[in-house]
Each structure stands twice: as structure tokens, then as C-alpha cells.
Coordinates of N, CA, C and O in Angstrom, one line a residue:
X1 N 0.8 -1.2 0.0 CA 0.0 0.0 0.0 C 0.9 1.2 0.0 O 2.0 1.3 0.5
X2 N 0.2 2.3 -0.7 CA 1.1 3.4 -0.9 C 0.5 4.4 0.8 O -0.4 4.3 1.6
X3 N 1.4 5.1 0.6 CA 1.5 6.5 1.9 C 0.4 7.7 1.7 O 0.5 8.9 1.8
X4 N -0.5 7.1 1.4 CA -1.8 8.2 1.3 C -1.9 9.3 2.5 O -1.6 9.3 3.7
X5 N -2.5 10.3 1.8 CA -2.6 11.5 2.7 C -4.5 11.3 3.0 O -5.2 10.5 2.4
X6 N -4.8 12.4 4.0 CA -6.5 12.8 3.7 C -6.7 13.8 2.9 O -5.8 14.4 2.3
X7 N -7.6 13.8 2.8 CA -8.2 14.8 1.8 C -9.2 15.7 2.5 O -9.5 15.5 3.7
X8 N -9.5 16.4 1.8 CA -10.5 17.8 2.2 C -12.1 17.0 2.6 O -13.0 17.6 3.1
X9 N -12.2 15.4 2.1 CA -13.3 14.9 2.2 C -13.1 14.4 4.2 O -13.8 14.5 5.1
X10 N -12.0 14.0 4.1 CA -11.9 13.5 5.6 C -11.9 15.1 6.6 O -12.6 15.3 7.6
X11 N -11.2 15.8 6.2 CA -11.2 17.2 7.0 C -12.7 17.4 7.0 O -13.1 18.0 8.1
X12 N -13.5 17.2 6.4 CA -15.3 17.4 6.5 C -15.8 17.0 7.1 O -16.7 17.6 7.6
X13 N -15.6 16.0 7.6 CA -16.6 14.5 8.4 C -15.6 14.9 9.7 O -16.4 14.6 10.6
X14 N -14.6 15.3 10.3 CA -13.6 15.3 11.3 C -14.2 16.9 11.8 O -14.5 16.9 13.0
X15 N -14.5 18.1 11.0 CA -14.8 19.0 11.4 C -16.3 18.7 11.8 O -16.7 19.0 12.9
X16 N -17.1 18.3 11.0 CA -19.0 18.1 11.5 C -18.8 17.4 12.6 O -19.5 17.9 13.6
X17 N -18.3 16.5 12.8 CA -18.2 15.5 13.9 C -17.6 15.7 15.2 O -17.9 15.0 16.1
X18 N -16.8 16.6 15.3 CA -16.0 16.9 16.2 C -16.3 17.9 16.7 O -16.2 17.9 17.9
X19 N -16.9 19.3 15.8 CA -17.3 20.4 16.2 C -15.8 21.0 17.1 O -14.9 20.5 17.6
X20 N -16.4 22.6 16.8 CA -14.9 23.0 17.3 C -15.4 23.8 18.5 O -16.4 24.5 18.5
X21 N -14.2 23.7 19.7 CA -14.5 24.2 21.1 C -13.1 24.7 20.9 O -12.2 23.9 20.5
X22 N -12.8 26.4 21.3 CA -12.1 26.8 21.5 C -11.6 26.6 23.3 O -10.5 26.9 23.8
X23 N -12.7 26.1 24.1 CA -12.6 26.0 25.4 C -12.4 24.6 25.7 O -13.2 23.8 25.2
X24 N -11.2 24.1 26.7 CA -11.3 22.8 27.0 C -12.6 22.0 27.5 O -13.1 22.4 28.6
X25 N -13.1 21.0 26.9 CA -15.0 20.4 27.8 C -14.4 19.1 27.7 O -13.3 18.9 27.1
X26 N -15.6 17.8 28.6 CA -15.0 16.9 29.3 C -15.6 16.0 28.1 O -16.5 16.5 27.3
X27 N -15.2 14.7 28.1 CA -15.5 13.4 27.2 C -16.9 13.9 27.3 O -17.2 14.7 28.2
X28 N -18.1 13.5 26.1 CA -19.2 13.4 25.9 C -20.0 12.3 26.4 O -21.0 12.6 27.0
X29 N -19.7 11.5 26.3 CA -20.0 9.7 26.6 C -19.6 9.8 28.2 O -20.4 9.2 28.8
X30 N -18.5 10.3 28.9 CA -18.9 10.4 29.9 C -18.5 11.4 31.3 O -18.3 11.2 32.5
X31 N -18.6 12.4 30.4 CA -19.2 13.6 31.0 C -17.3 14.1 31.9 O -17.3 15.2 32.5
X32 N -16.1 13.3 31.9 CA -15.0 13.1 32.5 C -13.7 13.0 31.3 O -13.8 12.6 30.2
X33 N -12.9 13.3 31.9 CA -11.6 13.0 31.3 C -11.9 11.7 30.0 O -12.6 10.8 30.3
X34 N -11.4 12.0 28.9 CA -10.3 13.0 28.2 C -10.7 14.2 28.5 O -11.9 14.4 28.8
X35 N -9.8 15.4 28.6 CA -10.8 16.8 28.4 C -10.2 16.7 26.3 O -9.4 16.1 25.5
X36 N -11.2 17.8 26.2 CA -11.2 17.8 24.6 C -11.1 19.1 24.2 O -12.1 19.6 24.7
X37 N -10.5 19.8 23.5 CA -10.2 21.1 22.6 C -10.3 21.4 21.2 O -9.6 20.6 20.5
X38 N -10.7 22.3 20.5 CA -10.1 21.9 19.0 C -11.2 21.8 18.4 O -12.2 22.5 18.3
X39 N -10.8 20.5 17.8 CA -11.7 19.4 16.7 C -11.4 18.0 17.5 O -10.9 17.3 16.7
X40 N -11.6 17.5 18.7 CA -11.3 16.5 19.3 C -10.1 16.5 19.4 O -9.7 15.7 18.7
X41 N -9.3 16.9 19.8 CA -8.0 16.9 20.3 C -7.7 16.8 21.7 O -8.1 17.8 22.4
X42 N -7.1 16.1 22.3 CA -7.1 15.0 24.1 C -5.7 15.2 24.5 O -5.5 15.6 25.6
X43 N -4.9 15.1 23.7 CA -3.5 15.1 24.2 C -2.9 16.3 25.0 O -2.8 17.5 24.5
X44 N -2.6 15.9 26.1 CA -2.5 17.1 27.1 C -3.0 18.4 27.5 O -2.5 19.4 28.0
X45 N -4.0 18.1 27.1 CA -5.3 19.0 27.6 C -6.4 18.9 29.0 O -7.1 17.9 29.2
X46 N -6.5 19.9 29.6 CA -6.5 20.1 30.5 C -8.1 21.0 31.1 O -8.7 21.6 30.3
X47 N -8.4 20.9 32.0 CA -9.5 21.7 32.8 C -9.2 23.1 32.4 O -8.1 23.3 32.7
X48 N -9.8 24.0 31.8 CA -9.7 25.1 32.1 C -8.7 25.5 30.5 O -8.4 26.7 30.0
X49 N -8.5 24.3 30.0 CA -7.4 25.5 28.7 C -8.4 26.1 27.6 O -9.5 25.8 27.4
X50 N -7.6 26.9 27.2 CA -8.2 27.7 25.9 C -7.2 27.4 24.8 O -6.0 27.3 24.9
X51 N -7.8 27.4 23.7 CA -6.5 27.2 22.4 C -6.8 28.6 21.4 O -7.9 29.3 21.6
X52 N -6.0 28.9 20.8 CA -5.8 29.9 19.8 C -5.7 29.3 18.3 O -5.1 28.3 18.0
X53 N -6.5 30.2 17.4 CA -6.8 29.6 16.2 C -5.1 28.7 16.1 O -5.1 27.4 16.3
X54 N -4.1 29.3 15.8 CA -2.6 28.7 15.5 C -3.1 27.0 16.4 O -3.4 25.9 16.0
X55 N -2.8 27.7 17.6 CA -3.3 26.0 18.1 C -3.8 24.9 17.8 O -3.2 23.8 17.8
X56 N -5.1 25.2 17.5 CA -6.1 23.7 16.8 C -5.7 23.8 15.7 O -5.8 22.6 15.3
X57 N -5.1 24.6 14.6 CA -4.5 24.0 13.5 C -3.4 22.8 13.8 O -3.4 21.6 13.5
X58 N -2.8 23.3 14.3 CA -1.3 22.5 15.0 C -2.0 21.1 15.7 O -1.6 19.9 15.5
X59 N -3.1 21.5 16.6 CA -3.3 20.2 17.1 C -4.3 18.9 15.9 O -4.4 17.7 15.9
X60 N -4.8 19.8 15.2 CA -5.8 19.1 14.1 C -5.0 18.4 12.4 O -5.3 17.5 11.7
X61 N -3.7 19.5 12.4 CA -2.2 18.9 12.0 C -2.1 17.8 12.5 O -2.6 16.9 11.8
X62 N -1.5 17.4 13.8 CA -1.2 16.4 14.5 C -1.8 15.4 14.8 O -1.2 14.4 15.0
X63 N -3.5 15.4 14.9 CA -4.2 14.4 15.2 C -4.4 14.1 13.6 O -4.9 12.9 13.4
X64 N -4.3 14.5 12.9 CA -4.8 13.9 10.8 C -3.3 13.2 10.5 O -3.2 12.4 9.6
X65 N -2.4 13.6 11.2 CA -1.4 12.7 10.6 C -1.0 11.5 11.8 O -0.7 10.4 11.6
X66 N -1.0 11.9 12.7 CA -1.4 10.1 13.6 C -2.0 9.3 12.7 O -1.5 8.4 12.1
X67 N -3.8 9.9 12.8 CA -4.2 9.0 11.8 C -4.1 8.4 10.8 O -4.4 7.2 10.8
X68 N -3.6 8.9 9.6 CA -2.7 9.0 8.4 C -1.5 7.8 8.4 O -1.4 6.8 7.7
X69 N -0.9 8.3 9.6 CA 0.2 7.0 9.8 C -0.1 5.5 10.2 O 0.6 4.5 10.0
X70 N -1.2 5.6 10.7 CA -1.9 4.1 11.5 C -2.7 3.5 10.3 O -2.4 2.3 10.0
X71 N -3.6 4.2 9.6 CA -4.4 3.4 8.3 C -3.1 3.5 7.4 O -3.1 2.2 7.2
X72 N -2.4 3.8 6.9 CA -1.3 3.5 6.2 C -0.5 2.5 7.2 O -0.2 1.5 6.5
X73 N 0.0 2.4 8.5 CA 0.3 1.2 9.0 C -0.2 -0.5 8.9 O 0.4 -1.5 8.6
X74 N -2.0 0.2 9.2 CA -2.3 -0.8 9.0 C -3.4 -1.8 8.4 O -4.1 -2.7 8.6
X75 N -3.1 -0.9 7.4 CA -4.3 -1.5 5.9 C -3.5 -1.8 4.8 O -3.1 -1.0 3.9
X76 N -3.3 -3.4 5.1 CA -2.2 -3.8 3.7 C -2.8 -4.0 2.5 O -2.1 -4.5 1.7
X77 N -3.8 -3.7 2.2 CA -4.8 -3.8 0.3 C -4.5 -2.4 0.4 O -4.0 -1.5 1.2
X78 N -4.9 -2.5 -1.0 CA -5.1 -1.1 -1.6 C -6.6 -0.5 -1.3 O -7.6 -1.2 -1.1
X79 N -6.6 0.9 -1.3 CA -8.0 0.9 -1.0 C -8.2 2.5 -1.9 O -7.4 3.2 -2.5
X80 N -9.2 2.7 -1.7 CA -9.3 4.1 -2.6 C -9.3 5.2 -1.8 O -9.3 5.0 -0.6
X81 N -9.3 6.7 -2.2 CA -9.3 8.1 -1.5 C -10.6 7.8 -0.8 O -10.4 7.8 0.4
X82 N -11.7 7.6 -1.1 CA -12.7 7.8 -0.3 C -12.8 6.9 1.0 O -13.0 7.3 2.2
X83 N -12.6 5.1 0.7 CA -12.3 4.5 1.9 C -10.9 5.1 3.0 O -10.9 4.9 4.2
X84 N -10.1 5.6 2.6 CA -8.8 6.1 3.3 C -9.6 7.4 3.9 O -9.6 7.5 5.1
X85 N -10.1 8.2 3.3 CA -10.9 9.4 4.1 C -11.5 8.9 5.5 O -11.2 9.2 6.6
X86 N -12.7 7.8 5.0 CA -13.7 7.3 6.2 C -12.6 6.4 7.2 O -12.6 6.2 8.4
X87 N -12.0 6.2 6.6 CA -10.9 5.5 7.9 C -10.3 6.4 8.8 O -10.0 6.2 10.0
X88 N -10.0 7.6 8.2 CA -9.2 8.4 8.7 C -10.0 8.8 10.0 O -9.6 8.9 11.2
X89 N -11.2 9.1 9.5 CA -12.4 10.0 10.6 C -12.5 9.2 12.0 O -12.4 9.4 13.2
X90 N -12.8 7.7 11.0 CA -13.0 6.4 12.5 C -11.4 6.1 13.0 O -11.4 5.5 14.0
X91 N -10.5 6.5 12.6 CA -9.3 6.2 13.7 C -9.0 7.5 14.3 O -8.5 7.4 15.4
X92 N -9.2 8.9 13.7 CA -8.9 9.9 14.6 C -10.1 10.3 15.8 O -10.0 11.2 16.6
X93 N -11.5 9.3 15.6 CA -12.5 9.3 16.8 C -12.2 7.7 17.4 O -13.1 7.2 18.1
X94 N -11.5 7.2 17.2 CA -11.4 6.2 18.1 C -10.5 5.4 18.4 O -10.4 4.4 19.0
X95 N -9.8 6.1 17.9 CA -8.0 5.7 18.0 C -7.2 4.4 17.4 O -7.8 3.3 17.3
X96 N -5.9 4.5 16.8 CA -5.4 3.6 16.3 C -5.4 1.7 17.7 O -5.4 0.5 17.5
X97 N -5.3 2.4 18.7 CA -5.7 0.7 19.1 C -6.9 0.0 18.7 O -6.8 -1.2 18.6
X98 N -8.2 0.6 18.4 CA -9.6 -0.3 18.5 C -9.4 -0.3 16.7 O -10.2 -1.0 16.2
X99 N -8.7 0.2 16.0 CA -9.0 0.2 14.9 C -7.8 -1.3 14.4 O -8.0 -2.3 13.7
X100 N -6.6 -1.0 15.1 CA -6.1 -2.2 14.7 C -6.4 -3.5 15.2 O -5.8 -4.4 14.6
X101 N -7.4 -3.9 16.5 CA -7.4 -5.0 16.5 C -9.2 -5.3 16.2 O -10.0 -5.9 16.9
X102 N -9.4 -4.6 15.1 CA -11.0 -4.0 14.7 C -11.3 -5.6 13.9 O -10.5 -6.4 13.5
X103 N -12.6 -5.7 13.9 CA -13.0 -6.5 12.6 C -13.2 -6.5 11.2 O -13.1 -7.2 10.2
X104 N -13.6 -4.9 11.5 CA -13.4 -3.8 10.2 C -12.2 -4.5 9.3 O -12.4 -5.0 8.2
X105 N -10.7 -4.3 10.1 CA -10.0 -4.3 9.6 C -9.1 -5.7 8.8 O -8.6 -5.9 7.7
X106 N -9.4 -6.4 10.2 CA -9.6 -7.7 9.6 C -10.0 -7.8 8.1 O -9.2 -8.0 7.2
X107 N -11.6 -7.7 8.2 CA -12.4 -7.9 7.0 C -11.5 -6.8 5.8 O -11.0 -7.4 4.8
X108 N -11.4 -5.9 5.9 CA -10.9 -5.2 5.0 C -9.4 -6.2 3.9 O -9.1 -6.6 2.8
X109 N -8.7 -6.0 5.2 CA -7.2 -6.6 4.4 C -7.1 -7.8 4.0 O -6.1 -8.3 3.3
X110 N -8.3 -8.6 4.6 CA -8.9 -10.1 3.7 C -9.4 -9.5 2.1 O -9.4 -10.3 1.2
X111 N -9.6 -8.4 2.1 CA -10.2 -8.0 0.3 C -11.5 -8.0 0.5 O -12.2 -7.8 -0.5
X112 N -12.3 -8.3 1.8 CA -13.6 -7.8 1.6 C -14.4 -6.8 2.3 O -15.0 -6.9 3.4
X113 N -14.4 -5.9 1.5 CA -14.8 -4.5 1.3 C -16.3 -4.3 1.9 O -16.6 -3.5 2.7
X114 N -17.0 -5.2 1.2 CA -18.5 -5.2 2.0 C -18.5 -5.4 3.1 O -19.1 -4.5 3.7
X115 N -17.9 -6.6 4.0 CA -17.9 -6.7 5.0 C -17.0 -6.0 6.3 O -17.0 -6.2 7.5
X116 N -16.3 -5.2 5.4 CA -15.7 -4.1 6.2 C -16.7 -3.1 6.5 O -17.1 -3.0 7.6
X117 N -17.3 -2.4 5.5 CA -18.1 -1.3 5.6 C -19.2 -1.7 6.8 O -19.6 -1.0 7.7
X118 N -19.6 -2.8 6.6 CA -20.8 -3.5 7.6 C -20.3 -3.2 8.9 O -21.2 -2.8 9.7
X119 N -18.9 -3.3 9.4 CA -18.9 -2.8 10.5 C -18.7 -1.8 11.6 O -18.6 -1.7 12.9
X120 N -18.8 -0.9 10.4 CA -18.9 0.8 11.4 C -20.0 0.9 12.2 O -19.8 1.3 13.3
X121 N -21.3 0.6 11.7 CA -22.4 0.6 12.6 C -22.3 0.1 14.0 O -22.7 0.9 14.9
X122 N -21.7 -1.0 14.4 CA -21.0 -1.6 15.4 C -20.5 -0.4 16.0 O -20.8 -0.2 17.2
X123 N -19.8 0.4 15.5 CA -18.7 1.5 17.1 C -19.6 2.6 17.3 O -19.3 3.7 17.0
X124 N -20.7 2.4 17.9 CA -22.1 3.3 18.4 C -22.2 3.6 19.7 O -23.1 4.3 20.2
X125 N -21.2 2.8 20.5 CA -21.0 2.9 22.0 C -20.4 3.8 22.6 O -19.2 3.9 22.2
X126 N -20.6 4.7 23.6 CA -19.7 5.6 24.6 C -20.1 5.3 26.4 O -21.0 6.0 27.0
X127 N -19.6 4.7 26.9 CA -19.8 4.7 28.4 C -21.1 3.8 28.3 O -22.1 4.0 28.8
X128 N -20.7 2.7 27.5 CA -22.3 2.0 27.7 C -24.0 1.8 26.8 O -24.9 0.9 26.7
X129 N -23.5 3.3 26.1 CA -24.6 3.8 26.2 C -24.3 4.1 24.2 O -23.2 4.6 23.9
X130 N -25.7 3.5 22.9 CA -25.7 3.6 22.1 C -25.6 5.8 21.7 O -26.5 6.6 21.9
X131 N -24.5 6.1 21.2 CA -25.0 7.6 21.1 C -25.5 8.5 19.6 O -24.7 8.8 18.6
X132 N -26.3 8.7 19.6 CA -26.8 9.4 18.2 C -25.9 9.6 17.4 O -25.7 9.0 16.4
X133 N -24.9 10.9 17.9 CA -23.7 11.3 17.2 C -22.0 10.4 16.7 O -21.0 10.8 16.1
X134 N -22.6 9.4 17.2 CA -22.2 8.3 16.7 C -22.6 7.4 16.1 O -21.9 6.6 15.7
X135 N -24.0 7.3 15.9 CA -24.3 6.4 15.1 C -24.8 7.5 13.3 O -25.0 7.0 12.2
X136 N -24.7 8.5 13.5 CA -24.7 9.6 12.3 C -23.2 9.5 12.0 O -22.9 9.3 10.8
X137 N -22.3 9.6 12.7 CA -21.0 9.6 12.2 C -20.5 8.4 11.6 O -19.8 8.6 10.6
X138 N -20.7 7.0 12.0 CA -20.7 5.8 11.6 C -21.7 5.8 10.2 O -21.4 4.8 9.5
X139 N -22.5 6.4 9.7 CA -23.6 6.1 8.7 C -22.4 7.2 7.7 O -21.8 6.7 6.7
X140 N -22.4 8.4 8.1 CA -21.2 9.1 7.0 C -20.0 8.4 6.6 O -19.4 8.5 5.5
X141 N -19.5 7.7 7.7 CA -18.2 7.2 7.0 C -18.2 6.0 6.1 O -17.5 5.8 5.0
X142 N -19.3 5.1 6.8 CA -19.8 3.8 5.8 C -20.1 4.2 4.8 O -19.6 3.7 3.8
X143 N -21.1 5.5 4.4 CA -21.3 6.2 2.9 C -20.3 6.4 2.1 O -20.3 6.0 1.0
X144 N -19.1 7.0 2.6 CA -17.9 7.4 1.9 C -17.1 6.2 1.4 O -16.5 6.2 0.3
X145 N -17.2 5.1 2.1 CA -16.2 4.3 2.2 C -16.6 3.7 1.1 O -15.8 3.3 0.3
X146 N -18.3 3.4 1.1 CA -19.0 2.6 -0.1 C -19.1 3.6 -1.3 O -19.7 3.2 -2.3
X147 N -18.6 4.7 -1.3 CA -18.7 5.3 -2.4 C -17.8 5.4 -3.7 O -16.7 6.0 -3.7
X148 N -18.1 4.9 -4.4 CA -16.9 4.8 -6.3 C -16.3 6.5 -5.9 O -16.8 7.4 -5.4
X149 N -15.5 6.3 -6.2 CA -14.2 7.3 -6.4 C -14.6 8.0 -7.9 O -14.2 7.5 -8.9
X150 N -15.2 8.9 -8.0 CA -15.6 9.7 -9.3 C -14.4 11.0 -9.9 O -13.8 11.2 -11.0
X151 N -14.4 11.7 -8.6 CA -13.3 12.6 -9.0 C -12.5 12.7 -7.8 O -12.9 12.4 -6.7
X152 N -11.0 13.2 -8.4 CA -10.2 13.3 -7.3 C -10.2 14.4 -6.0 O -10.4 15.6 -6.0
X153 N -10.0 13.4 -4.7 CA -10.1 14.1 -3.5 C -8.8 15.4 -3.2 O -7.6 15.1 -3.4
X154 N -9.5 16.8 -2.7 CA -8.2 17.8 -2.9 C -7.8 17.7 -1.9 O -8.6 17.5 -0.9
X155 N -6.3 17.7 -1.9 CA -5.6 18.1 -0.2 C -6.0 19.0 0.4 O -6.6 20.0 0.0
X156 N -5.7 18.8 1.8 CA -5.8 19.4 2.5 C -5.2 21.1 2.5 O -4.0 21.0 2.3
X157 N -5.6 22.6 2.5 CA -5.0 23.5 2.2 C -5.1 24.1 3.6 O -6.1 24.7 3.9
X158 N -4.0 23.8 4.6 CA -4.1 24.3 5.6 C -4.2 26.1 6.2 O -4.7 26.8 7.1
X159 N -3.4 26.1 5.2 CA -3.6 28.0 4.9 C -5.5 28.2 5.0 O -6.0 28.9 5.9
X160 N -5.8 27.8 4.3 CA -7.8 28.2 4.2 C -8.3 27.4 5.3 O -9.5 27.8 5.5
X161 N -8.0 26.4 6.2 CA -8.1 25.9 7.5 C -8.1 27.2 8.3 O -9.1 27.9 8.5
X162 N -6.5 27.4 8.7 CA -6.4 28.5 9.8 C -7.3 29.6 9.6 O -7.9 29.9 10.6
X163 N -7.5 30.3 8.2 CA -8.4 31.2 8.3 C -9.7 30.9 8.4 O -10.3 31.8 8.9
X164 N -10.3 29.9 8.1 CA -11.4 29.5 8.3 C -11.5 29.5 9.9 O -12.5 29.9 10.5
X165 N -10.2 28.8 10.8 CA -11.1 28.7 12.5 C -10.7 30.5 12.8 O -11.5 30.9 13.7
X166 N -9.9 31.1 12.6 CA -9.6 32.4 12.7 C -11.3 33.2 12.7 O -11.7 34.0 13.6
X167 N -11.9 32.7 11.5 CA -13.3 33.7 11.3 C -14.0 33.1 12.7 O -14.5 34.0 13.4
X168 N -14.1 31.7 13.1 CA -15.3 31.1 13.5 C -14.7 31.3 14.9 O -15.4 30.8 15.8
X169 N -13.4 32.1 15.3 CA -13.2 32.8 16.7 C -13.4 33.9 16.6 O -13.2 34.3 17.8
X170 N -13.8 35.0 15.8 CA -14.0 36.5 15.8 C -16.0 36.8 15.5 O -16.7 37.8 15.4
X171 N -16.5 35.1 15.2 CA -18.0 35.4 14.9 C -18.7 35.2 13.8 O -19.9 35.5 13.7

């Protein structure tokens, strides 16, 4: 497998999904640590932080190429821009451990593609508890994943990112 990047299609589903908090708030599922900033960003974040547009670029940088590195780690088929997009979204919401010892994945690098997609619906859980915004986000990535590759996905243009969370801190 080649070293695929995301695309502007996975930055889509990562920003709707994630929604952006300039203020640190606590896990959703259960109401406690991780704290979360950003666009889902956990790592070393804290009660009480604030980020600066530069920031969640940097931290939203950093969490798309984690992911990046892990579905390129560990998806030995070829797969297309649009499945590498939906993977990207489900390992930067659920981390490269549940994704590598996933069934998803399994099924995937066996070559079957249907029975990969069948399994997103499955990761609907937080604290127990089936959560809406998880089972909407699971239905978008299975869409993408099942979807034919028609035209090509554009990179990521981080430049029109920053300005983009720059507007959505001034209003």
C-alpha cells in the first residue's frame, strides 16, 4: 500500500463530527476526562485550557497525521481516497488501538470490502450507552467508504483551515 494522505473529504466529516471548542470540555460519553479542545484533540489537555486559532491548526495537523500513519500502518490492500478518508475520521474518533485489532480491519485486508463497511455501525458505543452522534457519524463514513471514487479528493489546504477557524473565533 502506498502512503496516502487525507483529503478535504476526511477534514469534512472530522470538522462536523468533532465540532470545534475553543474551550477545553470533558469526554461526551462520559461527561470526564479525556478533556477535549479543538476538533477532538485529548492530548495534554487540561481543565480550564483555551486554544488559539494557530493551536487547533497544530493540534488538528497532529491528530490527521497520527491517523494518516496508522491506516497507512495498518491496511495492507489497496483501498481508494474515499475509503482512506472514512478510515481516517473512524481512527482519529477512536483511536489507532480499536482500529487495529477492529474486525473492520480484519475484514478489509482479507479484500472484503462489503464486510468491512458493515462494520462501522457496530462502534455506536460511549460509556455503555448507544450515542446518536455516533451512530450519524458511523452512517457518513460507511457512505464514503462505499462510495466509487468519481473525482479526485483535494488536499488538505491548511492556509484556508487557519483562516477558516480564525473567522469562527472573531463570529
Amino acid at each position: 500500500m502506498t502512503n496516502m494522505k487525507a483529503s478535504t473529504r476526511a477534514l469534512s466529516l472530522i470538522e462536523a463530527f468533532e465540532g470545534l471548542n475553543f474551550d477545553a470540555y470533558p469526554d461526551p460519553g462520559s461527561g470526564a476526562q479525556p478533556w477535549t479542545i479543538g476538533y477532538g484533540h485529548t492530548r495534554g489537555v487540561r481543565h480550564g485550557d483555551r486554544a488559539t486559532p494557530r493551536q487547533i491548526v497544530g493540534y488538528l495537523q497532529m491528530d490527521i497525521a497520527n491517523a494518516e500513519h496508522n491506516v497507512n500502518r495498518y491496511v495492507s490492500v489497496d483501498i481508494t481516497q474515499n475509503q482512506f478518508d472514512a478510515l481516517i475520521d473512524f481512527v482519529f474518533n477512536l483511536g489507532a488501538g480499536n482500529f487495529s485489532t477492529s474486525t473492520l480491519l480484519k475484514k478489509l485486508n482479507a479484500g472484503d470490502i462489503e464486510g468491512a463497511a458493515s462494520e462501522f455501525p457496530r462502534w455506536v458505543h460511549s460509556g455503555g450507552k448507544v450515542m446518536s452522534g455516533l451512530v450519524s457519524r458511523r452512517h457518513a463514513e460507511q457512505s464514503l467508504f462505499m462510495r466509487p471514487q468519481n473525482s479526485p479528493s483535494p488536499a488538505i489546504n491548511w492556509t484556508d483551515v487557519a483562516i477558516d477557524i480564525t473567522r469562527k473565533e472573531h463570529g
